[in-house]
Amino acid sequence: MKIEAGDLPVNERETFYYLKNLPKNEKQTLWILIRKSNKDHICVIEHITPAIRSLIAKKLISVNRSFRHSSKTSLFILRQTPHLMKKLQELGQEY
């Protein structure tokens, strides 16, 4: 399966093109987070890496402030683009 911009709502296409041009390490990190995320697009991680900090700064992921745990962090993944996230999760299940 391959995702095409035409398969997405118009308001999510800009993010799709933006993702295609991310640096390789950020793409890899985002892909790992997408594959580890649940159906609500939430992923729990042990620590925040520089690549994750960069993705937060670019507003592709955000910290779930309501999650309380001393050694883990909860992240919302591609929260503003639910259709794109769903398609990426489906693609991640194929691999």
Short mmCIF file of N, CA and C in Angstrom, two decimals:
data_model
loop_
_atom_site.label_atom_id
_atom_site.label_comp_id
_atom_site.label_asym_id
_atom_site.label_seq_id
_atom_site.Cartn_x
_atom_site.Cartn_y
_atom_site.Cartn_z
N MET A 1 0.84 -1.17 0.00
CA MET A 1 0.00 0.00 0.00
C MET A 1 0.89 1.24 0.00
N LYS A 2 0.51 2.20 -0.78
CA LYS A 2 1.22 3.46 -0.83
C LYS A 2 0.22 4.58 -0.61
N ILE A 3 0.62 5.56 0.16
CA ILE A 3 -0.27 6.68 0.44
C ILE A 3 -0.03 7.78 -0.59
N GLU A 4 -1.11 8.25 -1.16
CA GLU A 4 -1.06 9.36 -2.12
C GLU A 4 -1.76 10.56 -1.50
N ALA A 5 -1.30 11.75 -1.85
CA ALA A 5 -1.91 12.97 -1.31
C ALA A 5 -3.40 13.04 -1.64
N GLY A 6 -3.79 12.54 -2.80
CA GLY A 6 -5.19 12.57 -3.21
C GLY A 6 -6.10 11.72 -2.34
N ASP A 7 -5.52 10.79 -1.58
CA ASP A 7 -6.30 9.94 -0.68
C ASP A 7 -6.65 10.65 0.63
N LEU A 8 -6.08 11.83 0.84
CA LEU A 8 -6.24 12.54 2.10
C LEU A 8 -7.14 13.77 1.95
N PRO A 9 -7.77 14.19 3.04
CA PRO A 9 -8.51 15.45 2.99
C PRO A 9 -7.55 16.60 2.64
N VAL A 10 -8.06 17.61 2.01
CA VAL A 10 -7.23 18.73 1.55
C VAL A 10 -6.44 19.35 2.69
N ASN A 11 -7.05 19.49 3.86
CA ASN A 11 -6.37 20.15 4.98
C ASN A 11 -5.24 19.31 5.58
N GLU A 12 -5.10 18.04 5.19
CA GLU A 12 -4.03 17.19 5.72
C GLU A 12 -2.90 17.00 4.71
N ARG A 13 -3.09 17.43 3.51
CA ARG A 13 -2.08 17.22 2.46
C ARG A 13 -0.79 17.98 2.72
N GLU A 14 -0.89 19.18 3.28
CA GLU A 14 0.30 19.96 3.56
C GLU A 14 1.21 19.22 4.54
N THR A 15 0.63 18.62 5.56
CA THR A 15 1.40 17.83 6.52
C THR A 15 2.03 16.62 5.84
N PHE A 16 1.29 15.98 4.95
CA PHE A 16 1.81 14.82 4.21
C PHE A 16 3.07 15.21 3.43
N TYR A 17 3.02 16.31 2.70
CA TYR A 17 4.19 16.77 1.94
C TYR A 17 5.33 17.16 2.88
N TYR A 18 4.99 17.76 4.01
CA TYR A 18 6.00 18.15 4.99
C TYR A 18 6.73 16.92 5.53
N LEU A 19 5.98 15.85 5.82
CA LEU A 19 6.58 14.62 6.33
C LEU A 19 7.56 14.02 5.32
N LYS A 20 7.23 14.11 4.05
CA LYS A 20 8.08 13.54 3.02
C LYS A 20 9.44 14.23 2.96
N ASN A 21 9.52 15.47 3.45
CA ASN A 21 10.76 16.22 3.39
C ASN A 21 11.49 16.33 4.72
N LEU A 22 11.07 15.57 5.71
CA LEU A 22 11.76 15.57 6.99
C LEU A 22 13.15 14.94 6.85
N PRO A 23 14.10 15.31 7.71
CA PRO A 23 15.38 14.62 7.73
C PRO A 23 15.17 13.13 8.05
N LYS A 24 16.07 12.31 7.57
CA LYS A 24 15.92 10.86 7.69
C LYS A 24 15.75 10.40 9.15
N ASN A 25 16.55 10.95 10.06
CA ASN A 25 16.45 10.49 11.46
C ASN A 25 15.09 10.85 12.07
N GLU A 26 14.53 11.99 11.68
CA GLU A 26 13.21 12.36 12.19
C GLU A 26 12.12 11.49 11.58
N LYS A 27 12.27 11.14 10.31
CA LYS A 27 11.30 10.23 9.68
C LYS A 27 11.31 8.88 10.38
N GLN A 28 12.51 8.38 10.66
CA GLN A 28 12.63 7.08 11.32
C GLN A 28 12.02 7.12 12.72
N THR A 29 12.28 8.18 13.44
CA THR A 29 11.72 8.33 14.79
C THR A 29 10.21 8.41 14.73
N LEU A 30 9.69 9.22 13.83
CA LEU A 30 8.24 9.36 13.69
C LEU A 30 7.61 8.02 13.31
N TRP A 31 8.24 7.28 12.42
CA TRP A 31 7.73 5.98 12.01
C TRP A 31 7.65 5.02 13.20
N ILE A 32 8.68 5.02 14.04
CA ILE A 32 8.67 4.17 15.24
C ILE A 32 7.52 4.57 16.17
N LEU A 33 7.34 5.87 16.36
CA LEU A 33 6.26 6.34 17.23
C LEU A 33 4.89 5.99 16.66
N ILE A 34 4.73 6.09 15.36
CA ILE A 34 3.46 5.73 14.71
C ILE A 34 3.17 4.25 14.93
N ARG A 35 4.17 3.42 14.73
CA ARG A 35 3.97 1.97 14.87
C ARG A 35 3.69 1.57 16.32
N LYS A 36 4.24 2.32 17.29
CA LYS A 36 4.03 2.01 18.70
C LYS A 36 2.76 2.64 19.26
N SER A 37 2.14 3.53 18.52
CA SER A 37 0.97 4.25 19.04
C SER A 37 -0.28 3.37 19.03
N ASN A 38 -1.22 3.74 19.89
CA ASN A 38 -2.47 2.99 19.97
C ASN A 38 -3.52 3.59 19.04
N LYS A 39 -4.74 3.10 19.13
CA LYS A 39 -5.81 3.55 18.23
C LYS A 39 -6.18 5.01 18.46
N ASP A 40 -5.83 5.54 19.62
CA ASP A 40 -6.10 6.94 19.94
C ASP A 40 -4.92 7.85 19.59
N HIS A 41 -3.94 7.29 18.88
CA HIS A 41 -2.76 8.02 18.41
C HIS A 41 -1.87 8.47 19.56
N ILE A 42 -1.82 7.67 20.61
CA ILE A 42 -1.00 7.97 21.78
C ILE A 42 0.11 6.93 21.88
N CYS A 43 1.31 7.42 22.19
CA CYS A 43 2.46 6.55 22.35
C CYS A 43 3.17 6.91 23.66
N VAL A 44 3.52 5.91 24.44
CA VAL A 44 4.24 6.12 25.70
C VAL A 44 5.69 5.74 25.48
N ILE A 45 6.60 6.66 25.84
CA ILE A 45 8.03 6.44 25.63
C ILE A 45 8.79 6.57 26.94
N GLU A 46 10.00 6.02 26.96
CA GLU A 46 10.85 6.06 28.15
C GLU A 46 11.55 7.41 28.31
N HIS A 47 12.06 7.95 27.20
CA HIS A 47 12.78 9.22 27.27
C HIS A 47 12.62 10.00 25.96
N ILE A 48 12.88 11.28 26.03
CA ILE A 48 12.73 12.16 24.87
C ILE A 48 14.11 12.36 24.23
N THR A 49 14.22 11.97 22.97
CA THR A 49 15.47 12.10 22.22
C THR A 49 15.51 13.46 21.50
N PRO A 50 16.67 13.84 20.97
CA PRO A 50 16.73 15.08 20.18
C PRO A 50 15.78 15.06 18.97
N ALA A 51 15.62 13.91 18.34
CA ALA A 51 14.70 13.82 17.19
C ALA A 51 13.26 14.05 17.64
N ILE A 52 12.90 13.52 18.80
CA ILE A 52 11.55 13.73 19.33
C ILE A 52 11.35 15.20 19.69
N ARG A 53 12.37 15.82 20.27
CA ARG A 53 12.28 17.25 20.58
C ARG A 53 12.04 18.06 19.30
N SER A 54 12.72 17.69 18.25
CA SER A 54 12.55 18.39 16.97
C SER A 54 11.14 18.20 16.43
N LEU A 55 10.60 16.99 16.52
CA LEU A 55 9.23 16.73 16.06
C LEU A 55 8.20 17.49 16.90
N ILE A 56 8.48 17.65 18.19
CA ILE A 56 7.60 18.45 19.05
C ILE A 56 7.66 19.91 18.61
N ALA A 57 8.86 20.41 18.35
CA ALA A 57 9.02 21.80 17.91
C ALA A 57 8.30 22.05 16.59
N LYS A 58 8.26 21.03 15.73
CA LYS A 58 7.59 21.16 14.43
C LYS A 58 6.09 20.89 14.53
N LYS A 59 5.62 20.63 15.76
CA LYS A 59 4.20 20.40 16.05
C LYS A 59 3.61 19.17 15.34
N LEU A 60 4.47 18.18 15.08
CA LEU A 60 3.99 16.92 14.52
C LEU A 60 3.57 15.97 15.64
N ILE A 61 4.19 16.12 16.79
CA ILE A 61 3.79 15.37 17.97
C ILE A 61 3.68 16.37 19.13
N SER A 62 2.94 15.98 20.15
CA SER A 62 2.81 16.85 21.32
C SER A 62 2.77 16.00 22.58
N VAL A 63 3.20 16.58 23.68
CA VAL A 63 3.23 15.88 24.96
C VAL A 63 1.83 15.86 25.56
N ASN A 64 1.43 14.70 26.04
CA ASN A 64 0.15 14.53 26.72
C ASN A 64 0.35 14.94 28.18
N ARG A 65 0.00 16.15 28.51
CA ARG A 65 0.24 16.70 29.85
C ARG A 65 -0.63 16.05 30.93
N SER A 66 -1.70 15.39 30.56
CA SER A 66 -2.56 14.77 31.57
C SER A 66 -2.02 13.41 32.02
N PHE A 67 -1.01 12.88 31.34
CA PHE A 67 -0.40 11.60 31.70
C PHE A 67 0.57 11.83 32.85
N ARG A 68 0.40 11.10 33.92
CA ARG A 68 1.26 11.25 35.09
C ARG A 68 2.03 9.96 35.34
N HIS A 69 3.33 10.01 35.11
CA HIS A 69 4.20 8.87 35.39
C HIS A 69 5.59 9.42 35.60
N SER A 70 6.29 8.90 36.57
CA SER A 70 7.59 9.47 36.93
C SER A 70 8.67 9.24 35.88
N SER A 71 8.64 8.12 35.19
CA SER A 71 9.74 7.82 34.28
C SER A 71 9.33 7.69 32.81
N LYS A 72 8.09 7.94 32.49
CA LYS A 72 7.64 7.80 31.10
C LYS A 72 6.91 9.07 30.66
N THR A 73 6.86 9.24 29.34
CA THR A 73 6.18 10.38 28.74
C THR A 73 5.18 9.87 27.72
N SER A 74 4.02 10.47 27.71
CA SER A 74 2.98 10.12 26.75
C SER A 74 2.95 11.20 25.67
N LEU A 75 2.87 10.76 24.41
CA LEU A 75 2.86 11.68 23.28
C LEU A 75 1.63 11.47 22.40
N PHE A 76 1.08 12.55 21.90
CA PHE A 76 0.06 12.49 20.86
C PHE A 76 0.80 12.54 19.53
N ILE A 77 0.51 11.60 18.63
CA ILE A 77 1.20 11.52 17.35
C ILE A 77 0.28 12.02 16.24
N LEU A 78 0.74 13.00 15.48
CA LEU A 78 -0.01 13.57 14.35
C LEU A 78 -1.47 13.83 14.73
N ARG A 79 -1.65 14.47 15.84
CA ARG A 79 -3.00 14.69 16.37
C ARG A 79 -3.87 15.56 15.45
N GLN A 80 -3.26 16.46 14.70
CA GLN A 80 -4.02 17.38 13.85
C GLN A 80 -4.41 16.76 12.51
N THR A 81 -3.88 15.56 12.22
CA THR A 81 -4.16 14.92 10.92
C THR A 81 -4.60 13.47 11.13
N PRO A 82 -5.82 13.25 11.61
CA PRO A 82 -6.27 11.89 11.95
C PRO A 82 -6.34 10.94 10.76
N HIS A 83 -6.72 11.42 9.58
CA HIS A 83 -6.82 10.53 8.42
C HIS A 83 -5.43 10.06 7.98
N LEU A 84 -4.48 10.97 7.96
CA LEU A 84 -3.10 10.62 7.61
C LEU A 84 -2.55 9.63 8.62
N MET A 85 -2.77 9.89 9.89
CA MET A 85 -2.28 8.99 10.94
C MET A 85 -2.87 7.60 10.79
N LYS A 86 -4.15 7.51 10.52
CA LYS A 86 -4.82 6.21 10.35
C LYS A 86 -4.20 5.44 9.19
N LYS A 87 -3.95 6.13 8.07
CA LYS A 87 -3.36 5.47 6.91
C LYS A 87 -1.93 5.01 7.21
N LEU A 88 -1.18 5.82 7.95
CA LEU A 88 0.18 5.44 8.31
C LEU A 88 0.18 4.26 9.28
N GLN A 89 -0.77 4.22 10.20
CA GLN A 89 -0.88 3.08 11.11
C GLN A 89 -1.20 1.80 10.34
N GLU A 90 -2.10 1.89 9.38
CA GLU A 90 -2.44 0.72 8.55
C GLU A 90 -1.22 0.26 7.76
N LEU A 91 -0.47 1.19 7.23
CA LEU A 91 0.74 0.86 6.49
C LEU A 91 1.76 0.20 7.42
N GLY A 92 1.87 0.69 8.65
CA GLY A 92 2.79 0.13 9.63
C GLY A 92 2.46 -1.30 10.02
N GLN A 93 1.19 -1.67 9.97
CA GLN A 93 0.79 -3.03 10.31
C GLN A 93 1.17 -4.01 9.22
N GLU A 94 1.37 -3.51 8.01
CA GLU A 94 1.75 -4.38 6.90
C GLU A 94 3.20 -4.82 7.00
N TYR A 95 4.02 -4.06 7.73
CA TYR A 95 5.46 -4.35 7.80
C TYR A 95 5.85 -4.92 9.12
#
